[in-house]
CSV table of C-alpha atoms in Angstrom, one decimal:
chain,number,residue,atom,x,y,z
A,1,MET,CA,105.1,85.2,103.9
A,2,ARG,CA,103.5,86.6,100.6
A,3,ALA,CA,103.6,85.6,97.2
A,4,ILE,CA,104.9,88.3,95.9
A,5,SER,CA,108.1,89.0,94.5
A,6,ASP,CA,110.4,92.0,95.3
A,7,HIS,CA,110.2,93.1,92.0
A,8,HIS,CA,106.3,92.8,91.8
A,9,ALA,CA,106.6,94.8,95.0
A,10,SER,CA,108.7,97.5,93.5
A,11,THR,CA,106.6,97.9,90.3
A,12,ILE,CA,103.1,98.6,92.5
A,13,LYS,CA,105.2,101.0,95.1
A,14,ALA,CA,106.7,103.1,91.6
A,15,ALA,CA,103.0,103.0,90.0
A,16,THR,CA,101.7,104.2,93.6
A,17,ALA,CA,104.2,107.1,93.6
A,18,ALA,CA,103.9,108.0,90.1
A,19,ALA,CA,99.8,108.0,90.9
A,20,TYR,CA,100.5,110.4,93.9
A,21,GLU,CA,102.6,112.7,91.6
A,22,ALA,CA,99.9,112.6,88.8
A,23,MET,CA,97.4,114.2,91.2
A,24,GLY,CA,99.8,116.9,92.4
A,25,GLY,CA,101.8,115.0,95.4
A,26,VAL,CA,100.6,112.9,98.7
A,27,SER,CA,99.2,115.8,100.2
A,28,ARG,CA,96.7,116.2,97.4
A,29,ALA,CA,96.1,112.6,97.1
A,30,ALA,CA,95.3,112.4,100.6
A,31,GLU,CA,92.9,115.3,100.5
A,32,ALA,CA,91.3,114.0,97.4
A,33,LEU,CA,91.1,110.1,98.7
A,34,GLY,CA,90.2,111.2,102.4
A,35,VAL,CA,93.0,109.2,103.5
A,36,GLY,CA,96.2,110.3,105.7
A,37,SER,CA,98.9,111.6,103.6
A,38,SER,CA,101.1,109.5,106.3
A,39,THR,CA,99.4,106.5,105.1
A,40,LEU,CA,99.5,106.8,101.6
A,41,THR,CA,103.1,107.6,102.2
A,42,LYS,CA,103.5,104.1,103.3
A,43,TYR,CA,101.8,102.8,100.6
A,44,ALA,CA,104.4,104.1,98.2
A,45,SER,CA,107.3,103.6,100.6
A,46,THR,CA,109.9,100.5,99.3
A,47,GLY,CA,111.6,101.0,102.7
A,48,GLY,CA,112.1,97.9,105.0
A,49,GLU,CA,109.3,98.4,107.8
A,50,TRP,CA,106.8,99.5,104.8
A,51,GLY,CA,107.9,97.5,101.8
A,52,GLN,CA,105.3,95.0,101.9
A,53,ASN,CA,102.3,97.4,102.5
A,54,PHE,CA,100.3,98.3,99.6
A,55,ILE,CA,97.7,100.4,98.6
A,56,ARG,CA,94.2,99.2,99.4
A,57,PHE,CA,92.3,98.4,96.1
A,58,ASP,CA,89.7,101.0,96.2
A,59,LEU,CA,91.9,103.5,96.6
A,60,ALA,CA,94.2,102.3,93.8
A,61,ALA,CA,91.1,102.5,91.5
A,62,GLU,CA,90.4,105.9,93.0
A,63,LEU,CA,93.7,107.0,92.0
A,64,ASP,CA,93.6,105.6,88.5
A,65,ARG,CA,89.9,107.3,87.8
A,66,ARG,CA,91.5,110.5,89.1
A,67,THR,CA,94.6,110.9,87.3
A,68,GLY,CA,92.7,109.8,83.9
A,69,HIS,CA,95.7,107.4,83.8
A,70,PRO,CA,95.6,103.7,84.6
A,71,PHE,CA,98.9,103.5,86.9
A,72,MET,CA,97.6,101.0,89.1
A,73,LEU,CA,95.7,98.7,86.7
A,74,SER,CA,99.1,98.6,84.3
A,75,ALA,CA,101.1,97.7,87.3
A,76,LEU,CA,99.0,95.0,87.7
A,77,GLN,CA,98.8,93.8,84.2
A,78,GLN,CA,102.0,94.0,84.2
A,79,ILE,CA,102.5,91.6,87.1
A,80,VAL,CA,100.0,89.1,85.9
A,81,SER,CA,101.0,89.2,82.0
A,82,GLU,CA,103.5,86.8,81.0
A,83,ASP,CA,103.8,88.5,77.8
A,84,GLN,CA,105.0,91.5,79.1
A,85,PRO,CA,108.4,92.2,80.5
A,86,THR,CA,108.3,93.3,84.3
A,87,SER,CA,111.3,94.9,84.6
A,88,PHE,CA,113.5,97.9,82.9
A,89,GLY,CA,115.5,95.2,81.9
A,90,ALA,CA,119.2,94.9,81.8
A,91,VAL,CA,121.2,98.5,81.9
A,92,THR,CA,122.5,98.3,78.7
A,93,ALA,CA,123.4,100.8,75.8
A,94,ALA,CA,119.7,99.5,73.8
A,95,ALA,CA,117.9,100.3,76.9
A,96,ILE,CA,119.5,103.4,77.4
A,97,LEU,CA,118.5,104.6,74.0
A,98,ARG,CA,114.8,103.3,74.9
A,99,LEU,CA,114.8,105.7,77.8
A,100,ASP,CA,116.1,108.4,75.5
A,101,GLY,CA,113.6,107.7,73.5
A,102,VAL,CA,110.8,107.8,75.8
A,103,LEU,CA,112.3,111.3,77.0
A,104,ASP,CA,112.7,112.5,73.8
A,105,ASP,CA,109.0,111.9,73.2
A,106,VAL,CA,107.7,114.4,75.9
A,107,VAL,CA,110.0,117.0,74.8
A,108,ARG,CA,109.1,116.5,71.0
A,109,THR,CA,105.1,116.7,72.2
A,110,VAL,CA,105.9,119.8,74.3
A,111,ALA,CA,107.7,121.4,71.4
A,112,LEU,CA,104.7,120.9,69.0
A,113,ALA,CA,102.3,122.0,71.7
A,114,ILE,CA,104.2,125.2,72.2
A,115,GLU,CA,104.4,126.1,68.4
A,116,ASP,CA,101.4,128.6,68.5
A,117,ASP,CA,101.8,129.9,71.7
A,118,HIS,CA,98.9,128.2,73.1
A,119,ILE,CA,98.7,124.9,74.9
A,120,ASP,CA,94.7,123.1,74.1
A,121,ALA,CA,93.3,120.6,76.1
A,122,ALA,CA,94.0,117.6,73.6
A,123,GLU,CA,97.8,118.9,73.7
A,124,ARG,CA,97.6,118.6,77.3
A,125,GLN,CA,96.6,115.4,77.4
A,126,ALA,CA,99.0,114.2,75.0
A,127,ILE,CA,101.6,116.1,77.0
A,128,ARG,CA,100.3,114.2,80.4
A,129,HIS,CA,100.5,110.7,78.4
A,130,ARG,CA,103.9,111.0,77.6
A,131,ILE,CA,105.0,112.3,80.7
A,132,VAL,CA,103.6,109.5,82.8
A,133,ALA,CA,105.0,107.0,80.3
A,134,ALA,CA,108.2,108.7,81.1
A,135,LYS,CA,107.7,108.3,84.8
A,136,GLN,CA,106.9,105.1,84.8
A,137,TYR,CA,109.9,104.0,82.8
A,138,LEU,CA,112.1,106.1,85.2
A,139,ALA,CA,110.6,104.7,88.1
A,140,ARG,CA,111.5,101.2,87.2
A,141,LEU,CA,115.1,102.1,86.4
A,142,ASP,CA,115.3,103.8,89.6
A,143,ALA,CA,113.9,100.7,91.4
A,144,MET,CA,116.8,99.0,89.8
A,145,MET,CA,119.3,101.6,91.2
A,146,VAL,CA,117.7,101.2,94.8
A,147,GLY,CA,118.0,97.4,94.4
A,148,GLY,CA,121.8,97.3,93.4
A,149,CYS,CA,121.3,96.4,89.6
C-alpha cells in the first residue's frame, strides 16, 4: 500500500499529462525521452490498472527541463507543501470565476501579442506560460469531475 492519496495521485497524473501535451503529445515525448509511448501513457493514466503507476523521477525531471516549465516539480511542491491548496477546491461560483480569470489571461495575452501581426519569442513564452497555468487548473477540475465531485 502506498502512502499517497488518490488526490495526490491525480495531481501527479494531471501534471504528467500536461507535460506530455507541452511536448507535443505522448508520441513526441516518448521519442524525446527514449521511452515507449505505451509506457508513458500508463504514467498519465488514472484508470484502475495503472492508477498507481507513476512516472520515474529521471523522466519527470527531463520533461520539466525539455518543456521549460516545472510541471512535475510544481506537482510535487503542491503535494508536500501544507501552505498551498492541493485541489481545485469546491466547485463554487468563486472557483468558476477564478477559472474564468485564468482562461481570460490566455486570451488577453494572445490578443496583445497579435496586435502587431507578429508574435515574438518573448510573447510566445508569455502565451505558453498562461496556457500551462490554464491546463493545470483545468486538469485539477477534470480530476474532480472524473472522481465524481
